[in-house]
Amino acid sequence: MIIKTPYYLINEQRLLRNLNIIQQIKESSGAKFVLALKCFATWGVFDLIKKYLDGTTSSSVYETRLGYEKFGKEVHAYCVGYTLEEIKEVRPLAGKIIFNSISQLTRFYPYCRGTKLGLRINPGISYSKFDLADPTRPFSRLGVLNKKEILKVLPFISGVMFHFNCENDNFENFSNNLDRISKVYGNILDKLDWVSFGGGLYFTKKEYPLIKFCEKLKKFSRCFNIQIYFEPGESVISESAELVTKVVDIVRNKINIAIVDASIESHMLDLLIYRSQAKIKNTGSGKFKYMVAGRSCLSGDIFGTYKFNSCLKIGSTIKFSDAAGYTIVKKNWFNGLKMPSIAIKRLNGEIDLVKIFTYTDFLNSLS
Ligand SMILES: *Cc1c(COP(=O)(O)O)cnc(C)c1O
C-alpha cells in the first residue's frame, strides 16, 4: 500500500520487543506497569499493549477517559490540579486517584468514597538533564515535600507515587535512590498497599541489568509488603515508530538543505524543546551531507544535519526514527501544515492506515 507522506508509522513487531521485556520484568519482580498516556496515546495499538501492561495512567480527565474507554484494565488518574467538577467525572472511571497536594486530597476525598486514593511525594531527588522536566527544580509544585504532613493524611490514602526519573538508564542511580526512599519514607510505606515509581526509567534499553533490577524490586516489595507500580511512557514505545517524510525541495546556502513535507515544530516538537537532533537510520558516514529542515516558517525548523550514503532528490523519502513517544501526542496545527497520518504495521506485516487528517480537522481545531 502506498501511503501519502507525511505519516507516522508504528511498528508492532518493534513494540513487541519492549513489551516482552516488560512481561519478563513483571514475571520476575511482581511489579505492575501502567502506560503513561501523556507520552503515547495512539489507541490503535492498545489491543497489543494491553496484553502485556496492567492499565494506564493519566494527567487529565480526557486521558483518564481514554484509558478507561480504549484500554480498560487498571485506570490510574493523576492531575497536577483537579477541579471538583473533574473529580466527579474521573471518579467513576478510575481505580485509583493520585493527588498532587495535601490540599487537593483533603478537599476532594469526601467525593471519592470507595475509590483508592494516593498522593504524589516529591522526594527531592531527580534524574533529569533538563530544567523543564526536573521535578526538583526550585519552587517545584510536583508532589508533597513535607513528611509530617503526609503522616497526618495517611488514613485517607492507600498508596503514594514518586516520579523522579527522566531518561534514566543508570540502574545504580535508581537502586541508590530506592535505598534513600526506603530510609526516609519506610514508616509511611509500611502502612500502604501500593507505591508507584512513576516513569522515566529506560529498562527496555539494551544492556539494562534486568536481573539486578528485578531482584531490587522484589526485595523492596517484600520489605514493605507493598505492590510496586511503574508508569512507563517512553520505554514502552521507544524505537518502535518513525515519521516518514518526502523531500519537497533542495536549496543551498553555503550547505545543501533538504526541505521535507513535515516540520519539527509541528510534528516532532520534543526534539526542538530539548534541542536534540532527530535520528535517521544509516546516516553518519556517507559522502552526501545535508541539513534536513521542515517546511514551517521558522528559520530554526531543522531536524538535523546528516551524512547520507546517496544524494537526495526531490521526492526522496526520509524516515525519522523514534517518532512515537512525546511525538504523536504533541503534533499541532502550527502553520496549518498537513498533519502526518497515522499508520500501523501489524504483527502479520499488514499496514493499517488508521488516521488521515484533513482540512476539516484543521478547521475544527479552530473557530
Ligand atoms: C511523564 C510521566 C510519566 C512517564 O514518563 P516516561 O519518561 O515517558 O516514562 C510517568 N508518570 C508521571 C507522573 C509523569 O509525569
Short mmCIF file of C-alpha atoms and ligand atoms in Angstrom, two decimals:
data_model
loop_
_atom_site.label_atom_id
_atom_site.label_comp_id
_atom_site.label_asym_id
_atom_site.label_seq_id
_atom_site.Cartn_x
_atom_site.Cartn_y
_atom_site.Cartn_z
CA MET A 1 0.00 0.00 0.00
CA ILE A 2 1.27 3.45 -0.84
CA ILE A 3 0.56 5.98 1.88
CA LYS A 4 0.95 9.67 1.21
CA THR A 5 3.63 11.34 3.27
CA PRO A 6 3.94 12.64 5.87
CA TYR A 7 2.88 9.82 8.18
CA TYR A 8 3.83 8.24 11.46
CA LEU A 9 4.37 4.51 11.11
CA ILE A 10 4.13 2.44 14.27
CA ASN A 11 5.67 -0.99 14.01
CA GLU A 12 4.01 -3.58 16.25
CA GLN A 13 6.88 -6.03 15.88
CA ARG A 14 9.26 -3.45 17.30
CA LEU A 15 6.80 -2.55 20.02
CA LEU A 16 6.61 -6.21 20.94
CA ARG A 17 10.31 -6.25 21.81
CA ASN A 18 9.70 -3.68 24.56
CA LEU A 19 6.51 -5.40 25.68
CA ASN A 20 8.31 -8.73 26.04
CA ILE A 21 10.92 -7.12 28.28
CA ILE A 22 8.17 -5.62 30.42
CA GLN A 23 6.47 -9.01 30.62
CA GLN A 24 9.74 -10.52 31.81
CA ILE A 25 10.16 -7.82 34.49
CA LYS A 26 6.57 -8.31 35.64
CA GLU A 27 7.03 -12.04 35.98
CA SER A 28 10.28 -11.92 37.88
CA SER A 29 9.66 -8.87 40.07
CA GLY A 30 5.92 -8.82 40.70
CA ALA A 31 5.77 -5.13 39.72
CA LYS A 32 2.83 -3.83 37.70
CA PHE A 33 3.01 -1.48 34.73
CA VAL A 34 0.56 1.18 33.60
CA LEU A 35 1.11 3.08 30.36
CA ALA A 36 1.60 6.86 30.73
CA LEU A 37 -0.82 8.20 28.14
CA LYS A 38 0.78 11.63 28.06
CA CYS A 39 3.73 10.02 26.27
CA PHE A 40 1.79 7.86 23.86
CA ALA A 41 -1.93 7.60 23.33
CA THR A 42 -2.36 6.07 19.88
CA TRP A 43 -5.15 3.73 20.83
CA GLY A 44 -4.91 1.85 17.55
CA VAL A 45 -2.18 -0.29 19.16
CA PHE A 46 -3.77 -0.63 22.60
CA ASP A 47 -5.09 -4.11 21.78
CA LEU A 48 -1.49 -5.27 21.59
CA ILE A 49 -0.17 -3.24 24.54
CA LYS A 50 -2.95 -4.29 26.88
CA LYS A 51 -1.96 -7.93 26.58
CA TYR A 52 1.23 -7.01 28.40
CA LEU A 53 0.57 -3.95 30.58
CA ASP A 54 -1.80 -3.70 33.55
CA GLY A 55 -3.54 -0.48 32.59
CA THR A 56 -2.96 3.21 32.01
CA THR A 57 -2.15 6.33 33.94
CA SER A 58 -3.21 9.82 33.02
CA SER A 59 -2.53 13.50 33.52
CA SER A 60 -6.01 14.84 32.89
CA VAL A 61 -9.68 13.93 32.68
CA TYR A 62 -9.52 13.26 28.94
CA GLU A 63 -6.61 10.89 29.28
CA THR A 64 -8.36 9.08 32.14
CA ARG A 65 -11.42 8.67 29.95
CA LEU A 66 -9.34 7.46 27.02
CA GLY A 67 -7.61 4.90 29.23
CA TYR A 68 -10.96 3.71 30.56
CA GLU A 69 -12.64 3.52 27.15
CA LYS A 70 -9.85 2.29 24.93
CA PHE A 71 -7.51 0.32 27.19
CA GLY A 72 -9.55 -0.86 30.16
CA LYS A 73 -7.85 -2.84 32.95
CA GLU A 74 -6.47 -0.64 35.76
CA VAL A 75 -7.08 3.09 35.39
CA HIS A 76 -4.87 5.41 37.39
CA ALA A 77 -5.80 9.07 37.42
CA TYR A 78 -3.40 11.82 38.31
CA CYS A 79 -3.52 15.53 37.58
CA VAL A 80 -1.44 18.39 38.92
CA GLY A 81 -4.65 20.26 39.71
CA TYR A 82 -8.24 18.98 39.67
CA THR A 83 -11.47 20.91 39.96
CA LEU A 84 -14.41 19.38 41.84
CA GLU A 85 -16.31 19.01 38.57
CA GLU A 86 -13.43 16.98 37.15
CA ILE A 87 -13.20 14.78 40.23
CA LYS A 88 -16.86 13.89 39.73
CA GLU A 89 -16.06 12.92 36.14
CA VAL A 90 -12.94 10.95 36.95
CA ARG A 91 -14.17 9.05 39.99
CA PRO A 92 -16.45 6.57 38.21
CA LEU A 93 -13.69 5.79 35.69
CA ALA A 94 -10.60 5.50 37.86
CA GLY A 95 -9.50 2.66 40.12
CA LYS A 96 -7.03 4.99 41.78
CA ILE A 97 -6.85 8.76 42.01
CA ILE A 98 -3.49 10.21 42.88
CA PHE A 99 -3.44 13.77 44.19
CA ASN A 100 -0.58 16.15 43.74
CA SER A 101 -1.01 18.02 47.01
CA ILE A 102 -2.39 17.68 50.53
CA SER A 103 -4.90 20.44 49.85
CA GLN A 104 -6.35 18.62 46.82
CA LEU A 105 -6.52 15.36 48.79
CA THR A 106 -8.27 16.88 51.79
CA ARG A 107 -10.68 18.88 49.62
CA PHE A 108 -11.72 16.01 47.39
CA TYR A 109 -11.56 12.81 49.43
CA PRO A 110 -15.18 13.23 50.65
CA TYR A 111 -16.23 12.96 46.97
CA CYS A 112 -14.15 9.85 46.35
CA ARG A 113 -15.55 7.31 48.79
CA GLY A 114 -14.85 3.82 47.63
CA THR A 115 -12.00 4.84 45.30
CA LYS A 116 -8.40 4.12 46.22
CA LEU A 117 -6.53 7.34 46.75
CA GLY A 118 -2.87 8.18 46.56
CA LEU A 119 -0.58 11.13 47.00
CA ARG A 120 2.40 12.22 44.96
CA ILE A 121 5.50 12.68 47.09
CA ASN A 122 8.39 14.83 45.98
CA PRO A 123 11.42 13.06 47.44
CA GLY A 124 13.72 15.91 46.48
CA ILE A 125 15.77 13.67 44.22
CA SER A 126 15.71 13.55 40.47
CA TYR A 127 17.47 12.31 37.40
CA SER A 128 16.85 14.81 34.66
CA LYS A 129 19.25 16.67 32.44
CA PHE A 130 16.65 19.30 31.67
CA ASP A 131 15.37 22.05 33.86
CA LEU A 132 11.97 21.88 32.14
CA ALA A 133 11.47 18.27 33.20
CA ASP A 134 13.17 18.38 36.59
CA PRO A 135 10.67 17.73 39.43
CA THR A 136 13.16 19.09 41.97
CA ARG A 137 13.78 22.40 40.26
CA PRO A 138 13.45 25.43 42.56
CA PHE A 139 9.83 26.07 43.60
CA SER A 140 8.69 22.75 42.11
CA ARG A 141 4.95 22.22 42.52
CA LEU A 142 5.15 18.49 41.76
CA GLY A 143 4.31 16.44 44.83
CA VAL A 144 4.33 16.86 48.58
CA LEU A 145 7.62 17.73 50.26
CA ASN A 146 6.74 17.77 53.94
CA LYS A 147 6.82 14.32 55.51
CA LYS A 148 4.96 15.32 58.66
CA GLU A 149 2.01 16.46 56.56
CA ILE A 150 1.98 13.13 54.74
CA LEU A 151 1.85 11.24 58.04
CA LYS A 152 -1.24 13.22 59.02
CA VAL A 153 -3.22 12.23 55.91
CA LEU A 154 -2.20 8.56 55.87
CA PRO A 155 -5.70 7.37 56.88
CA PHE A 156 -7.08 8.72 53.59
CA ILE A 157 -4.64 7.06 51.20
CA SER A 158 -3.64 3.53 50.27
CA GLY A 159 -0.58 4.41 48.20
CA VAL A 160 1.93 7.01 47.06
CA MET A 161 3.63 7.96 43.82
CA PHE A 162 7.21 9.06 43.34
CA HIS A 163 8.03 10.23 39.83
CA PHE A 164 11.60 11.44 39.81
CA ASN A 165 13.28 9.91 36.78
CA CYS A 166 13.66 11.08 33.22
CA GLU A 167 15.57 9.14 30.56
CA ASN A 168 17.36 7.28 33.34
CA ASP A 169 19.30 4.28 32.02
CA ASN A 170 21.55 4.10 35.06
CA PHE A 171 20.50 1.20 37.30
CA GLU A 172 22.94 2.04 40.10
CA ASN A 173 21.43 5.50 40.36
CA PHE A 174 17.91 4.08 40.59
CA SER A 175 18.99 1.48 43.11
CA ASN A 176 20.63 4.08 45.38
CA ASN A 177 17.58 6.29 45.17
CA LEU A 178 15.35 3.35 46.09
CA ASP A 179 17.51 2.85 49.19
CA ARG A 180 17.14 6.52 50.06
CA ILE A 181 13.37 6.33 49.66
CA SER A 182 13.27 3.20 51.85
CA LYS A 183 15.16 5.00 54.59
CA VAL A 184 13.28 8.28 54.52
CA TYR A 185 9.75 7.00 53.79
CA GLY A 186 9.93 3.48 55.25
CA ASN A 187 7.49 4.21 58.08
CA ILE A 188 4.98 5.52 55.52
CA LEU A 189 5.45 2.67 53.03
CA ASP A 190 4.93 0.14 55.84
CA LYS A 191 1.35 1.33 56.19
CA LEU A 192 0.45 1.42 52.49
CA ASP A 193 -0.71 -1.15 49.91
CA TRP A 194 0.95 0.25 46.78
CA VAL A 195 3.69 2.56 45.61
CA SER A 196 4.30 3.87 42.14
CA PHE A 197 7.78 4.79 41.00
CA GLY A 198 6.45 6.76 38.03
CA GLY A 199 8.15 6.68 34.66
CA GLY A 200 11.46 7.76 33.22
CA LEU A 201 13.39 4.50 33.61
CA TYR A 202 14.95 3.06 30.47
CA PHE A 203 14.62 -0.61 31.36
CA THR A 204 13.85 -1.64 27.78
CA LYS A 205 17.21 -0.34 26.62
CA LYS A 206 19.78 -2.90 25.56
CA GLU A 207 22.08 -3.86 28.40
CA TYR A 208 19.83 -2.63 31.21
CA PRO A 209 20.64 -5.05 34.05
CA LEU A 210 17.20 -6.65 34.24
CA ILE A 211 18.11 -9.38 36.70
CA LYS A 212 19.51 -6.94 39.26
CA PHE A 213 16.59 -4.59 38.65
CA CYS A 214 14.02 -7.33 39.33
CA GLU A 215 15.87 -8.53 42.44
CA LYS A 216 15.90 -4.99 43.81
CA LEU A 217 12.18 -4.55 43.21
CA LYS A 218 11.32 -7.91 44.72
CA LYS A 219 13.30 -7.08 47.87
CA PHE A 220 11.65 -3.68 48.15
CA SER A 221 8.10 -5.06 47.86
CA ARG A 222 8.85 -7.84 50.33
CA CYS A 223 10.41 -5.44 52.81
CA PHE A 224 7.36 -3.17 52.91
CA ASN A 225 4.78 -5.77 51.86
CA ILE A 226 3.73 -3.41 49.10
CA GLN A 227 2.70 -3.63 45.42
CA ILE A 228 5.10 -1.71 43.14
CA TYR A 229 3.82 0.06 40.05
CA PHE A 230 5.68 1.73 37.22
CA GLU A 231 4.15 4.27 34.84
CA PRO A 232 6.37 3.99 31.79
CA GLY A 233 5.78 6.01 28.67
CA GLU A 234 8.92 6.28 26.61
CA SER A 235 10.33 2.86 27.48
CA VAL A 236 7.16 1.12 26.23
CA ILE A 237 7.29 2.73 22.86
CA SER A 238 10.93 3.62 22.24
CA GLU A 239 12.32 2.75 18.83
CA SER A 240 9.03 1.45 17.55
CA ALA A 241 7.84 4.18 15.21
CA GLU A 242 9.08 6.51 12.53
CA LEU A 243 7.96 9.71 10.88
CA VAL A 244 8.04 9.14 7.13
CA THR A 245 8.52 12.26 5.02
CA LYS A 246 9.47 13.26 1.49
CA VAL A 247 11.87 15.87 0.25
CA VAL A 248 9.94 18.71 -1.42
CA ASP A 249 12.87 20.99 -2.22
CA ILE A 250 16.62 21.25 -2.02
CA VAL A 251 18.15 24.68 -1.57
CA ARG A 252 21.67 25.87 -0.94
CA ASN A 253 23.02 28.43 1.49
CA LYS A 254 26.70 27.50 1.87
CA ILE A 255 25.48 23.93 2.54
CA ASN A 256 22.84 21.73 0.95
CA ILE A 257 19.49 21.91 2.67
CA ALA A 258 16.73 19.38 2.06
CA ILE A 259 13.24 20.59 2.93
CA VAL A 260 10.77 17.85 3.84
CA ASP A 261 6.96 17.82 3.90
CA ALA A 262 6.88 17.89 7.71
CA SER A 263 8.10 20.18 10.48
CA ILE A 264 9.99 19.65 13.69
CA GLU A 265 7.91 22.35 15.40
CA SER A 266 4.63 20.75 14.40
CA HIS A 267 5.45 17.04 14.21
CA MET A 268 8.44 16.26 16.47
CA LEU A 269 8.19 19.15 18.90
CA ASP A 270 10.01 17.50 21.79
CA LEU A 271 13.25 17.45 19.85
CA LEU A 272 13.05 21.20 19.44
CA ILE A 273 12.23 21.78 23.10
CA TYR A 274 15.12 19.61 24.28
CA ARG A 275 17.42 20.74 21.48
CA SER A 276 18.24 17.33 20.12
CA GLN A 277 18.64 16.14 16.57
CA ALA A 278 16.11 13.77 15.02
CA LYS A 279 17.51 10.31 14.30
CA ILE A 280 17.78 8.94 10.77
CA LYS A 281 18.97 5.34 10.39
CA ASN A 282 22.03 4.54 8.31
CA THR A 283 23.41 8.05 8.26
CA GLY A 284 26.69 9.17 9.70
CA SER A 285 29.41 8.06 7.36
CA GLY A 286 28.05 8.80 3.89
CA LYS A 287 29.52 11.29 1.47
CA PHE A 288 26.40 13.37 0.92
CA LYS A 289 25.88 15.92 3.63
CA TYR A 290 22.55 17.73 4.02
CA MET A 291 20.81 19.78 6.59
CA VAL A 292 17.27 18.39 6.75
CA ALA A 293 14.72 21.07 7.58
CA GLY A 294 10.97 21.40 7.96
CA ARG A 295 8.59 23.48 5.92
CA SER A 296 7.23 25.78 8.63
CA CYS A 297 8.08 29.45 8.62
CA LEU A 298 10.55 29.11 11.47
CA SER A 299 14.16 29.53 10.42
CA GLY A 300 15.14 27.10 13.18
CA ASP A 301 12.80 24.37 11.93
CA ILE A 302 15.69 21.94 11.50
CA PHE A 303 15.63 18.18 12.05
CA GLY A 304 19.41 17.93 11.90
CA THR A 305 22.43 17.60 9.66
CA TYR A 306 23.29 14.18 8.32
CA LYS A 307 25.70 12.39 6.01
CA PHE A 308 23.69 10.24 3.62
CA ASN A 309 25.03 7.40 1.51
CA SER A 310 23.44 8.75 -1.65
CA CYS A 311 22.45 12.10 -2.99
CA LEU A 312 18.98 13.37 -2.06
CA LYS A 313 16.48 14.41 -4.70
CA ILE A 314 13.07 15.96 -4.70
CA GLY A 315 10.80 13.04 -3.86
CA SER A 316 13.40 11.15 -1.78
CA THR A 317 11.96 9.53 1.33
CA ILE A 318 13.40 10.46 4.72
CA LYS A 319 12.37 8.47 7.78
CA PHE A 320 13.00 9.88 11.23
CA SER A 321 13.20 7.12 13.78
CA ASP A 322 11.91 7.00 17.34
CA ALA A 323 8.84 9.02 16.44
CA ALA A 324 6.31 7.66 18.92
CA GLY A 325 6.91 8.90 22.47
CA TYR A 326 6.02 12.55 23.13
CA THR A 327 5.71 12.99 19.38
CA ILE A 328 2.31 11.92 18.07
CA VAL A 329 0.66 13.34 21.22
CA LYS A 330 2.30 16.71 20.66
CA LYS A 331 1.60 17.24 16.98
CA ASN A 332 -0.09 20.53 16.27
CA TRP A 333 -1.57 22.66 13.51
CA PHE A 334 1.09 25.39 13.52
CA ASN A 335 1.33 26.99 10.06
CA GLY A 336 -1.69 24.93 9.03
CA LEU A 337 0.71 22.28 7.78
CA LYS A 338 -0.63 18.95 6.69
CA MET A 339 -0.71 16.76 9.75
CA PRO A 340 1.02 13.37 9.38
CA SER A 341 -1.37 10.44 9.00
CA ILE A 342 -1.01 7.52 11.40
CA ALA A 343 -0.29 4.04 10.10
CA ILE A 344 0.35 0.81 11.97
CA LYS A 345 2.39 -2.08 10.71
CA ARG A 346 0.66 -5.03 12.36
CA LEU A 347 2.35 -8.17 13.65
CA ASN A 348 1.30 -10.02 10.48
CA GLY A 349 3.07 -7.45 8.32
CA GLU A 350 -0.05 -5.71 7.04
CA ILE A 351 -0.17 -1.94 7.21
CA ASP A 352 -3.33 -0.28 8.56
CA LEU A 353 -3.75 3.37 7.75
CA VAL A 354 -5.69 4.26 10.90
CA LYS A 355 -5.95 8.02 10.61
CA ILE A 356 -5.83 10.68 7.92
CA PHE A 357 -6.18 14.32 8.91
CA THR A 358 -7.91 16.70 6.56
CA TYR A 359 -8.67 20.39 6.18
CA THR A 360 -11.84 19.75 8.21
CA ASP A 361 -9.78 18.65 11.21
CA PHE A 362 -7.75 21.85 10.93
CA LEU A 363 -10.93 23.88 10.66
CA ASN A 364 -12.50 22.15 13.66
CA SER A 365 -9.44 22.78 15.80
CA LEU A 366 -10.13 26.48 15.34
CA SER A 367 -13.20 28.61 15.48
C1 LIG B 1 5.86 11.82 32.40
C2 LIG B 1 5.41 10.93 33.48
C3 LIG B 1 5.49 9.54 33.32
C4 LIG B 1 6.07 8.87 32.10
O1 LIG B 1 7.42 9.17 31.93
P1 LIG B 1 8.34 8.47 30.80
O2 LIG B 1 9.60 9.25 30.89
O3 LIG B 1 7.67 8.64 29.48
O4 LIG B 1 8.50 7.06 31.18
C5 LIG B 1 5.02 8.75 34.35
N1 LIG B 1 4.49 9.30 35.48
C6 LIG B 1 4.39 10.64 35.65
C7 LIG B 1 3.79 11.18 36.90
C8 LIG B 1 4.84 11.50 34.66
O5 LIG B 1 4.76 12.83 34.85
#
